[in-house]
Coordinates of C-alpha atoms and ligand atoms in Angstrom, one line a residue:
X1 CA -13.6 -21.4 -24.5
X2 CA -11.3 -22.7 -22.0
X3 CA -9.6 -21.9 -19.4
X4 CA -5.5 -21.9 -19.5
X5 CA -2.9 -21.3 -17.2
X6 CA -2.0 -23.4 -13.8
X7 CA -5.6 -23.5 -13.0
X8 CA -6.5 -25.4 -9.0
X9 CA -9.8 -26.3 -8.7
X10 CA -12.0 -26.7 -5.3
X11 CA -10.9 -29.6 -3.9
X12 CA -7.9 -30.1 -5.8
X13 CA -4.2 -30.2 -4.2
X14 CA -2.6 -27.2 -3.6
X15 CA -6.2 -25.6 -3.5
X16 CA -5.6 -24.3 -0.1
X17 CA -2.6 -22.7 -0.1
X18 CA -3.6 -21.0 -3.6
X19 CA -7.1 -19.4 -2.0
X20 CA -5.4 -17.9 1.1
X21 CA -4.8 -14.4 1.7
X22 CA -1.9 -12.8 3.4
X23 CA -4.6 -11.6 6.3
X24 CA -5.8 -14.7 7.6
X25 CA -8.5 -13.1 9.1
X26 CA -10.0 -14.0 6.2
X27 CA -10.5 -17.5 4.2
X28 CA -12.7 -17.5 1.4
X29 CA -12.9 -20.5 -1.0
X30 CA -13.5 -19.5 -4.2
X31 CA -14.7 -21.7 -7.4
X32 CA -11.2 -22.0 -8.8
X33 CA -7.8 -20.0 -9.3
X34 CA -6.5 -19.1 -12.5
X35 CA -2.7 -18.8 -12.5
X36 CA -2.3 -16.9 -15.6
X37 CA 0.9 -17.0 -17.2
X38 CA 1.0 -14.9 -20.1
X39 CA -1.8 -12.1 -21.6
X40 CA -3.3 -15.0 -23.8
X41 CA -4.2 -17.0 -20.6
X42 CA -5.8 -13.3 -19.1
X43 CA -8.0 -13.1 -22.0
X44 CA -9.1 -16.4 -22.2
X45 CA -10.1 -16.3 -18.2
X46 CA -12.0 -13.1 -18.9
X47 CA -13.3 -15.2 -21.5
X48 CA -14.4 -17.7 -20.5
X49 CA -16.1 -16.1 -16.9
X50 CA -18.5 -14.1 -19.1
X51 CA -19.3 -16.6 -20.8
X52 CA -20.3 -19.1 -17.7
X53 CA -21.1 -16.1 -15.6
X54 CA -18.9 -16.9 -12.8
X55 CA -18.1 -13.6 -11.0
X56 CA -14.5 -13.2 -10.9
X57 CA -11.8 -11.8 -8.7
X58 CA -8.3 -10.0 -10.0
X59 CA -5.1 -11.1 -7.4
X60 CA -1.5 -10.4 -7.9
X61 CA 0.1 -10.0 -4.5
X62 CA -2.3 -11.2 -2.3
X63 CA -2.2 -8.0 0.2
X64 CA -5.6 -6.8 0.3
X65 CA -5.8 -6.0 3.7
X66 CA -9.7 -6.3 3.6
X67 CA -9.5 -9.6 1.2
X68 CA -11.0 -7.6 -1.9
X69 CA -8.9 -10.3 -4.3
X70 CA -10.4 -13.4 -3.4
X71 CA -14.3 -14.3 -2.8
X72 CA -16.4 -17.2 -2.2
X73 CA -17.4 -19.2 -5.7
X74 CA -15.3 -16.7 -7.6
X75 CA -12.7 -17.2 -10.3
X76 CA -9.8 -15.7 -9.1
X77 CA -7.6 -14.4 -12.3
X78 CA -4.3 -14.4 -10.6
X79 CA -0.7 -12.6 -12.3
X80 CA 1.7 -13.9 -9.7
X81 CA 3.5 -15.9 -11.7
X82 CA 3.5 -13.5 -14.2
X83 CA 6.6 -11.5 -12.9
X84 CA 9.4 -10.1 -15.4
X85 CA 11.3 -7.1 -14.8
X86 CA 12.8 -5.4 -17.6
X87 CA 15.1 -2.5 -17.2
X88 CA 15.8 -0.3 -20.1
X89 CA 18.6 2.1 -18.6
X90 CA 19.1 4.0 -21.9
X91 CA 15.1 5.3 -21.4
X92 CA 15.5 5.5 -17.2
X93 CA 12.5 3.0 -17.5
X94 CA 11.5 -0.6 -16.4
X95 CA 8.2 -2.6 -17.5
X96 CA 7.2 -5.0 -14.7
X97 CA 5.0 -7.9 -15.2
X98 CA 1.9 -7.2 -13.1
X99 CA 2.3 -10.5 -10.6
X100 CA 6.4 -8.7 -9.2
X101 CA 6.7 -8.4 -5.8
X102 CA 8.6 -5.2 -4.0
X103 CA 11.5 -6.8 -3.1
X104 CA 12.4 -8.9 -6.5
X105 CA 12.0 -5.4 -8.2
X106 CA 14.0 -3.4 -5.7
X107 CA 16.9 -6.0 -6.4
X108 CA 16.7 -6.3 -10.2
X109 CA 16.5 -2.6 -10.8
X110 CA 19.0 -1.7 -8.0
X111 CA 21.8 -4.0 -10.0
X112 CA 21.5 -1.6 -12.4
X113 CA 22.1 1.5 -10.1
X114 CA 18.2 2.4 -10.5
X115 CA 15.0 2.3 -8.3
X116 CA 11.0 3.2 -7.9
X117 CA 9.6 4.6 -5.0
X118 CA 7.4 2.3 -3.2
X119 CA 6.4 0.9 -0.6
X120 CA 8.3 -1.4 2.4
X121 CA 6.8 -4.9 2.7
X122 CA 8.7 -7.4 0.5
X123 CA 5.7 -9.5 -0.4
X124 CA 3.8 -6.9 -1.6
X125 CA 2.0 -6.3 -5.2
X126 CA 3.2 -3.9 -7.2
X127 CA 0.1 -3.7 -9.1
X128 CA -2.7 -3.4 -6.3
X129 CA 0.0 -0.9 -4.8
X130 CA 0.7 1.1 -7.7
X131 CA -3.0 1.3 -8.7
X132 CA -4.1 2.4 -5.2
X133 CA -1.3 5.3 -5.2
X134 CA 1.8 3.4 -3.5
X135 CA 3.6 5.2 -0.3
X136 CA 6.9 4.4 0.9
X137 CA 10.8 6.0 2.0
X138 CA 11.6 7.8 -1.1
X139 CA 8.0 9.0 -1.8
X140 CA 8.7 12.5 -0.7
X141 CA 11.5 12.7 -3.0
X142 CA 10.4 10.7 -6.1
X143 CA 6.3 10.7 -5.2
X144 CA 3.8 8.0 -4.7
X145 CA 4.8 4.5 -6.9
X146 CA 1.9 5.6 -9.4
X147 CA 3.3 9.1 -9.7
X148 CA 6.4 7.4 -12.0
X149 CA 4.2 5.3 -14.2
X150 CA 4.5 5.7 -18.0
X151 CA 2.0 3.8 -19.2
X152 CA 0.1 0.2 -18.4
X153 CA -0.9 -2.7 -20.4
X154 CA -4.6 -4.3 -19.5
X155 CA -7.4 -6.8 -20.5
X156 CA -10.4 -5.5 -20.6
X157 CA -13.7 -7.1 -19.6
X158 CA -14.2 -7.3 -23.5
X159 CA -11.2 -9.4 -23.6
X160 CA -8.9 -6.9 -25.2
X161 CA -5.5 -6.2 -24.0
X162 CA -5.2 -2.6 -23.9
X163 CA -2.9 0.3 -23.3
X164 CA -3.4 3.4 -21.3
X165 CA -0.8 6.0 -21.1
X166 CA -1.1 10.3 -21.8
X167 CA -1.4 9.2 -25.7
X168 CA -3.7 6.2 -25.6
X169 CA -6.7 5.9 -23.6
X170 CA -5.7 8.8 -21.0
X171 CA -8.9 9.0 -19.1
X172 CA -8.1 5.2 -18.1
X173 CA -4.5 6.1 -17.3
X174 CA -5.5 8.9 -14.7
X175 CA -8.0 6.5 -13.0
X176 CA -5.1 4.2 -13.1
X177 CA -2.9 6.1 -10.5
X178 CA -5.0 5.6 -7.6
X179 CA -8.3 5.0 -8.8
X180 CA -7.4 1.2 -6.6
X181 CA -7.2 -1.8 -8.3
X182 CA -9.9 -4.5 -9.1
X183 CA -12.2 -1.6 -10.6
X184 CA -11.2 -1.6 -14.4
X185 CA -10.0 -4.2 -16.1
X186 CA -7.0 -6.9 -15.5
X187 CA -3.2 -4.8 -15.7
X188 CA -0.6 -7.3 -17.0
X189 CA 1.9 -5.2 -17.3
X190 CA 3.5 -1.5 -15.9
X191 CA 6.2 0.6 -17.0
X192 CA 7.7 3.1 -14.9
X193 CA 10.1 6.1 -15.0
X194 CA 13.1 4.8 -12.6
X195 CA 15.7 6.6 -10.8
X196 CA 19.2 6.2 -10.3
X197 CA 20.4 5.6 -6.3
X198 CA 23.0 4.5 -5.1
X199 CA 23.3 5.0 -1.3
X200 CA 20.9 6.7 1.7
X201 CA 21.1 7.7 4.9
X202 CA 18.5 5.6 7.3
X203 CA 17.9 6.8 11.2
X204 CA 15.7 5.8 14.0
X205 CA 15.7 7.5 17.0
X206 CA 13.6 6.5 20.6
X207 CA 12.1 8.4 23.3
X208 CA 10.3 6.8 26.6
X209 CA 6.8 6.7 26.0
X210 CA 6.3 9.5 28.6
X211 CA 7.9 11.9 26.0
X212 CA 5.3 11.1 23.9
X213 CA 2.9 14.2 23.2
X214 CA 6.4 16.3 22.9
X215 CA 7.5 13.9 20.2
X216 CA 4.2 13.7 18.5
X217 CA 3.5 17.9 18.7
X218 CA 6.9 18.7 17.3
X219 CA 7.1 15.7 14.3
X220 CA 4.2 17.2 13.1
X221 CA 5.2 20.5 12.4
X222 CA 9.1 19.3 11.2
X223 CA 8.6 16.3 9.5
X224 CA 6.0 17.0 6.6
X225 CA 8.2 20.7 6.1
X226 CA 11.4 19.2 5.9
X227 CA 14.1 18.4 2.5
X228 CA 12.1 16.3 0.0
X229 CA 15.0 13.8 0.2
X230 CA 13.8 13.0 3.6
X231 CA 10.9 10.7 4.1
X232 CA 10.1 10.4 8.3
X233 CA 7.9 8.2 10.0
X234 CA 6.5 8.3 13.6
X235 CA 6.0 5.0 15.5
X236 CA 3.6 5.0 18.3
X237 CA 3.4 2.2 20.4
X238 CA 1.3 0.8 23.4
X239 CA 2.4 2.3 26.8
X240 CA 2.9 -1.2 27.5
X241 CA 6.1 -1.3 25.2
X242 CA 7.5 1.8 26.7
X243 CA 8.8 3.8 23.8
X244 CA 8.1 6.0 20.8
X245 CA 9.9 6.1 17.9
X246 CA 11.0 7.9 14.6
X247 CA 12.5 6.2 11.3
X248 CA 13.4 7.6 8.2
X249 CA 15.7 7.7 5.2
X250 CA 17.2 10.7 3.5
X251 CA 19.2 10.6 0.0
X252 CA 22.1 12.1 0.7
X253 CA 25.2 12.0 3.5
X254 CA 24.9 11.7 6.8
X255 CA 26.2 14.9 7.5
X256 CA 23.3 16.1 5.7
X257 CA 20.5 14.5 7.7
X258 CA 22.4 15.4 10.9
X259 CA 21.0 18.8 9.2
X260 CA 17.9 17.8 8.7
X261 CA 17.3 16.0 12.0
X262 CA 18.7 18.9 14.3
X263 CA 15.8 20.2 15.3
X264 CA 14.1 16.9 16.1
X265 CA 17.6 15.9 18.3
X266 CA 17.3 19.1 20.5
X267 CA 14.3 16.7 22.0
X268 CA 16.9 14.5 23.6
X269 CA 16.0 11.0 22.2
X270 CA 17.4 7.9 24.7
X271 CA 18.6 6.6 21.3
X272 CA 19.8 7.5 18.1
X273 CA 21.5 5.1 15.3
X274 CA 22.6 6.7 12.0
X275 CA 23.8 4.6 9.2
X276 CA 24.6 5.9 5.6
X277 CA 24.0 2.6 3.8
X278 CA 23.9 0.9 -0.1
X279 CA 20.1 1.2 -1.5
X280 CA 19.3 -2.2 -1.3
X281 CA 20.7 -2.6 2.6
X282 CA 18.0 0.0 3.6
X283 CA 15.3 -1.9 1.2
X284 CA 16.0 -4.7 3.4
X285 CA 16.0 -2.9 6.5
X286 CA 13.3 -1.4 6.3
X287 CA 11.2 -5.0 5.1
X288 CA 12.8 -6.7 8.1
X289 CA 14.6 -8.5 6.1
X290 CA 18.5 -9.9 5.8
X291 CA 20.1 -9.8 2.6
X292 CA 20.3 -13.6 1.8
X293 CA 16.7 -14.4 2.0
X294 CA 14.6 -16.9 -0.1
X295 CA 13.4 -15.8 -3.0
X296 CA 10.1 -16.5 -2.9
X297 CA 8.7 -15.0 0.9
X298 CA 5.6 -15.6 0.6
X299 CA 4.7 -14.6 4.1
X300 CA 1.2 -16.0 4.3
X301 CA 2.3 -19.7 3.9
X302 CA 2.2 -20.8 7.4
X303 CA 1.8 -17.0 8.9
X304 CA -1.3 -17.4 11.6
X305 CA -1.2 -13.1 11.5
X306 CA -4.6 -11.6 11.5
X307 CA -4.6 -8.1 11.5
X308 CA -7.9 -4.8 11.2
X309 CA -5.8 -1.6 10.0
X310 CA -6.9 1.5 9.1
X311 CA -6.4 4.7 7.8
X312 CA -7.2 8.6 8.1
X313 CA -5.6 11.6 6.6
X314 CA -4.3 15.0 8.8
X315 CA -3.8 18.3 7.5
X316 CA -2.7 20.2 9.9
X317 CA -1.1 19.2 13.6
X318 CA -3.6 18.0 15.8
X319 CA -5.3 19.9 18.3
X320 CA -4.4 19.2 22.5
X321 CA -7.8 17.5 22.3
X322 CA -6.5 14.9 19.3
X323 CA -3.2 14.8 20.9
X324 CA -5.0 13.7 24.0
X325 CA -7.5 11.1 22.3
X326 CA -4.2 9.0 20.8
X327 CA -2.5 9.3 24.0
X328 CA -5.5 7.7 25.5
X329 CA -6.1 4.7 22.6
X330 CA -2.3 4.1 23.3
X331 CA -3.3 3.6 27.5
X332 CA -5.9 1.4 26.9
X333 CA -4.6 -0.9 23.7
X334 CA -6.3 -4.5 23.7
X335 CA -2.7 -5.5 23.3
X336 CA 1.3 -4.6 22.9
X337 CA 0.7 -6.2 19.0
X338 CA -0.4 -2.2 18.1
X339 CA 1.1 0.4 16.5
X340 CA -0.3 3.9 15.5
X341 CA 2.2 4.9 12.4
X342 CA 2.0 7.9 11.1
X343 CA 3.5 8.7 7.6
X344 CA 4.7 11.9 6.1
X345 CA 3.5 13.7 3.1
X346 CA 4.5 16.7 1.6
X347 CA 7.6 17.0 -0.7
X348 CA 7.0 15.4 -4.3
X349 CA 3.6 14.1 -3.2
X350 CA 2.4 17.5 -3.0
X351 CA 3.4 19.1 -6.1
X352 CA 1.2 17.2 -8.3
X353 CA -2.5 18.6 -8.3
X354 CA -5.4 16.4 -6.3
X355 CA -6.9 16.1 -9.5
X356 CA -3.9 15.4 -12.0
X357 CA -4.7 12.2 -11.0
X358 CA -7.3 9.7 -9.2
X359 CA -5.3 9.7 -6.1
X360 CA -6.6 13.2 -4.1
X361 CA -4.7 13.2 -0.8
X362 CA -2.2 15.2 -1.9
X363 CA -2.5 18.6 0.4
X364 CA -2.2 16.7 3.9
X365 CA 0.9 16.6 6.6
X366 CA 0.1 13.2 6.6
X367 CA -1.4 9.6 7.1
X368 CA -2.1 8.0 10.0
X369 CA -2.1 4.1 9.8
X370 CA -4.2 2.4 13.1
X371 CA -2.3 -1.3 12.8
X372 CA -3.8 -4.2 15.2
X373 CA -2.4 -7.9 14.9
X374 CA -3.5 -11.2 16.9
X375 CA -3.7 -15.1 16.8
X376 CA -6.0 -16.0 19.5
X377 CA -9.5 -15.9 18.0
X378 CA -11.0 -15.0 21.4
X379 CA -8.5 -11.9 21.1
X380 CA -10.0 -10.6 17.6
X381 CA -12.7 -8.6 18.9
X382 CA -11.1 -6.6 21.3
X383 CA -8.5 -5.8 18.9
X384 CA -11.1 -4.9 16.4
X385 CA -12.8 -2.6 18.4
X386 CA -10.1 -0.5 19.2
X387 CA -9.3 0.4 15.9
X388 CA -13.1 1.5 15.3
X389 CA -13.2 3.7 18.6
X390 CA -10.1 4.9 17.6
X391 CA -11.2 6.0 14.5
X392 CA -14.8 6.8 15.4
X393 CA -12.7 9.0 17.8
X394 CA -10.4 11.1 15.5
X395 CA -13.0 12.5 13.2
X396 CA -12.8 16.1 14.5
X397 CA -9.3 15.7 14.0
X398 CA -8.5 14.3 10.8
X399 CA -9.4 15.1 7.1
X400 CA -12.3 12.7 6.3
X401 CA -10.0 11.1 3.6
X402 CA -8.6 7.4 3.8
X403 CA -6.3 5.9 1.5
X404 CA -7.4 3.3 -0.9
X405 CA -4.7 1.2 -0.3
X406 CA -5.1 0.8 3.5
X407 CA -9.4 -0.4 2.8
X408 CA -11.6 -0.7 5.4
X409 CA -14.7 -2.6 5.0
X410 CA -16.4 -0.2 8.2
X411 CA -15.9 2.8 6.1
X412 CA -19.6 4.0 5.5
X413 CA -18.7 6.5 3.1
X414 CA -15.8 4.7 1.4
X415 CA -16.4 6.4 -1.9
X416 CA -15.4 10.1 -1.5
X417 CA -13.2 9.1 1.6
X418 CA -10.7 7.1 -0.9
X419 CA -11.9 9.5 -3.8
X420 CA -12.8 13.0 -3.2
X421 CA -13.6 15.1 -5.5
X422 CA -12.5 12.7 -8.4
X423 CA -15.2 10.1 -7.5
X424 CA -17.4 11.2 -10.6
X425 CA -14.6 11.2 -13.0
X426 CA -13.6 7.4 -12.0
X427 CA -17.5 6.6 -12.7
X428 CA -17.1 7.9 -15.9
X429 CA -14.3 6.3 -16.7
X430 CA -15.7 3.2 -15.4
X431 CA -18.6 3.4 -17.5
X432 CA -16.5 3.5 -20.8
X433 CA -13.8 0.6 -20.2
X434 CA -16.3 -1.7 -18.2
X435 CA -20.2 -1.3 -19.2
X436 CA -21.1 -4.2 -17.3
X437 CA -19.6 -3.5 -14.1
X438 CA -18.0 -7.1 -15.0
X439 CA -15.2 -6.3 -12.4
X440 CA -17.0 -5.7 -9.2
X441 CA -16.3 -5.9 -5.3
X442 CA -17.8 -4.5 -2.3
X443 CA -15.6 -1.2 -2.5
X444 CA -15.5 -0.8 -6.5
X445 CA -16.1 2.1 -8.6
X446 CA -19.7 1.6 -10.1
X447 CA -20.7 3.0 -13.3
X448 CA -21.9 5.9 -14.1
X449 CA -25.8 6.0 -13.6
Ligands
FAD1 C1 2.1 -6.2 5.2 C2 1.7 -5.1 4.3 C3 2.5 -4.1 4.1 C4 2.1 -3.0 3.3 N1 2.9 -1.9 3.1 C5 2.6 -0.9 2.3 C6 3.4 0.2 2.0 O1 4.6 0.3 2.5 N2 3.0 1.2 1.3 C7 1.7 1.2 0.7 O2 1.4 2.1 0.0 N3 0.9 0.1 0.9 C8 1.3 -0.9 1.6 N4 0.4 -1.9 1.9 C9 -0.9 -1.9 1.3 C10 -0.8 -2.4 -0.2 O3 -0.4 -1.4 -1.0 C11 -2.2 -2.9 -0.6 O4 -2.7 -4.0 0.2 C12 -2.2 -3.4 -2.1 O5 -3.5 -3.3 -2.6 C13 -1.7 -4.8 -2.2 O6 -1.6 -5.2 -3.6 P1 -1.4 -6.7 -3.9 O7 -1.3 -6.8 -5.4 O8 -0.4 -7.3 -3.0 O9 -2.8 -7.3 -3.3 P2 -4.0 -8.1 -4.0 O10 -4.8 -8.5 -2.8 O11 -3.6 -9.1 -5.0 O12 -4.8 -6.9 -4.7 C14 -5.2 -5.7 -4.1 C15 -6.3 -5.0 -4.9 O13 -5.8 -4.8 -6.3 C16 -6.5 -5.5 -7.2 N5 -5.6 -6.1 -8.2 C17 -4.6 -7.0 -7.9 N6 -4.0 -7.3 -9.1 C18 -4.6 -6.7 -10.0 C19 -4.4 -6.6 -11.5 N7 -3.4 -7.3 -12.0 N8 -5.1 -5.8 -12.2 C20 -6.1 -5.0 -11.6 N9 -6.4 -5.1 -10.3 C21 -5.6 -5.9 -9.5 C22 -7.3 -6.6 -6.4 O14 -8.5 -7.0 -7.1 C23 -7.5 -5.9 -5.1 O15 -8.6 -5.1 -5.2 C24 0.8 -3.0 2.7 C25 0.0 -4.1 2.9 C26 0.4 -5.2 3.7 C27 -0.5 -6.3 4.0

């Protein structure tokens, strides 16, 4: 049994390019990485790592914010270069090879007048974000990315390519949306139920940062209540920068948003920009990114960013006291390179049932995303520790949930925080599709004991 593909040894050229992660915090150096190219070279990887017993590793966009896709002396089976998009628009469906990136995908299925809801960043995965649920600006009219999948193609640590859908295999399928990735077996390939778009309303508005507890009190009580066309997010900065801020996007006119945002401009923001735009303008936008860009990002290659984030879940708006605790994180951050972002649920998240599928957090306001970035290393520990007060902070406040996709090696009880209640299903379903616990991390679903 060999192993087939563009495979890069230790050592060899273009080795360290090919182990690096986009959070370069991190820099493991891993026995080799397999750059599979079609299912056959998937199987024969699988393959051939049981047989030597080399642990491996599953990558596709490299995004892992803890590094779960890459470890030392591992085989890293890697799908980036496995990336077709297919767009039946006849069936309002696209299969996407498991290696796509969000912005490629955006763009092919947008020249056909159709989208997915996912997330923002252009380099990232659409497998490790579909698996681990997948939030971005249409996901409180169209749901979560793995709300509007059909059905997904995947090797098995048995070295069978496999489907799981609502017909075949459909305890795998619901562990599938949101169970996270890494856990069951290798996806090559996802189809999804798309959406036809065409254009969308976008917004931010400021505030100075002494408006802030007004700003935060009131976006909590509009934002997660308001049309499920409308997806709002509130941008919470260090004093240091001087301003708060609210984005969003809306499908549908501006006159309609103006609707929508009324209540929320009766707080007298310092600015307020309101552009009804094409799709794919907003897609950019929102990625920081201007149309003509190169294909191929890849924002790690040369990128010195380092970053701790983290996540919690809110169910109802905070208290004066929780109000008071992010005000006071905000005072004292290490740096200006912080932002506290909070995300809003509701709308098509909500009406699916926390148990329908793997991914729980489904009856919250919303998420809030603790972001920290530096270069320096002598800057690394402040920055970490402010995210773990932070958090260690907010627990009276918050839900006890955190969201898969946003890991966090700290969390002690990582299993029902990303889980809930579905944690024993997902060991069940690990125990039928992988025996062996063959695909294993620090954070992955065990089997059932
Ligand atoms: C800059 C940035 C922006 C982000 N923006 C958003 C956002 O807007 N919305 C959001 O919801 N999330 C966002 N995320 C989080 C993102 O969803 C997760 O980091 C996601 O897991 C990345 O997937 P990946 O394929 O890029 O990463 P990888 O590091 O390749 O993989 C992530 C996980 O999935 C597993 N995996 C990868 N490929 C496969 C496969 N083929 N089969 C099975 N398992 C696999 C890996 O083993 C790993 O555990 C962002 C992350 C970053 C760094």
């Amino acid at each position: 049994m060999e192993l087939t593909g563009r495979v890069i040894y230790a050592g060899e050229s273009g080795y360290e390019d090919a182990r690096l992660n986009f959070n370069t915090r991190f820099a493991a150096s891993p026995f080799a990485i397999v750059f599979c190219q079609s299912v056959t070279d998937v199987i024969n990887a699988v393959n051939w790592a049981q047989t030597s017993g080399i642990p491996v590793r599953v990558r596709s966009g490299r995004h892992s914010y803890e590094a779960f896709s890459v470890a030392d002396d591992a085989l890293i089976i890697d799908l980036n270069d496995m990336e077709k998009i297919q767009v039946d628009r006849s069936k309002a469906r696209a299969t996407i090879q498991a290696g796509a990136e969000l912005v490629p995908i955006y763009e092919t299925l947008n020249a056909q007048g159709v989208t997915i809801p996912g997330g923002s960043c252009a380099t990232v995965g659409i497998t490790g974000l579909t698996l681990g649920g997948g939030y971005g600006l249409l996901a409180r009219w169209k749901g979560l990315t793995c709300d509007n999948l059909q059905s997904v193609e995947m090797v098995t640590a048995a070295g069978k390519a496999i489907v799981a859908s609502p017909s075949q295999n459909p305890d795998l399928f619901w562990a599938l949306r949101g169970g996270g990735g890494g856990n069951f077996g290798i996806v090559t390939s996802l189809t999804y139920q798309v959406h036809s778009i065409d254009k969308v309303t976008v917004y931010q508005l400021s505030w100075n940062w002494s408006e802030i507890e007004r700003v935060m009190q009131f976006w909590q009580t509009w934002a997660p209540e308001t049309d499920d066309r409308h997806t709002s997010i509130l941008k919470l900065v260090s004093e240091a920068v001087g301003s708060v801020f609210v984005v969003g996007q809306f499908v549908g006119t501006e006159t309609e948003l103006r609707q929508v945002l009324a209540p929320l401009l009766t707080l007298a923001p310092k600015s307020v920009s309101i552009e009804t735009l094409p799709y794919i303008e907003a897609v950019y936008a929102f990625a920081g990114l201007k149309p003509d860009y190169p294909k191929r990002l890849a924002h790690w290659h040369g990128s010195q960013t380092k970053f701790k984030n983290a996540s919690d879940y809110v169910a109802r708006p905070l208290s004066a006291a929780g109000t008071m605790t992010v005000i006071n994180f905000l005072k004292q951050a290490p740096s200006k390179n912080v932002v506290l972002q909070f995300d809003s649920y509701g709308g098509a998240i909500a009406k699916i049932a926390p148990d329908a599928t793997a991914f729980p957090h489904r009856q919250v306001n919303f998420n809030i995303q603790y972001q920290t970035y530096w270069t320096k290393p002598q800057d690394q520990a402040a920055h970490l520790n402010w995210v773990r007060n932070f958090r260690a902070a907010m627990q009276p406040h918050v839900t006890g949930g955190c969201y898969v996709n946003y890991c966090d090696r700290d969390l002690k009880n990582w299993q029902t925080a990303y889980y809930g209640s579905n944690w024993q299903k997902l060991k069940q379903v690990k125990q039928r599709v992988d025996p062996g616990n063959f695909f294993r991390f620090e954070q992955s679903v065990p089997k059932q004991t």
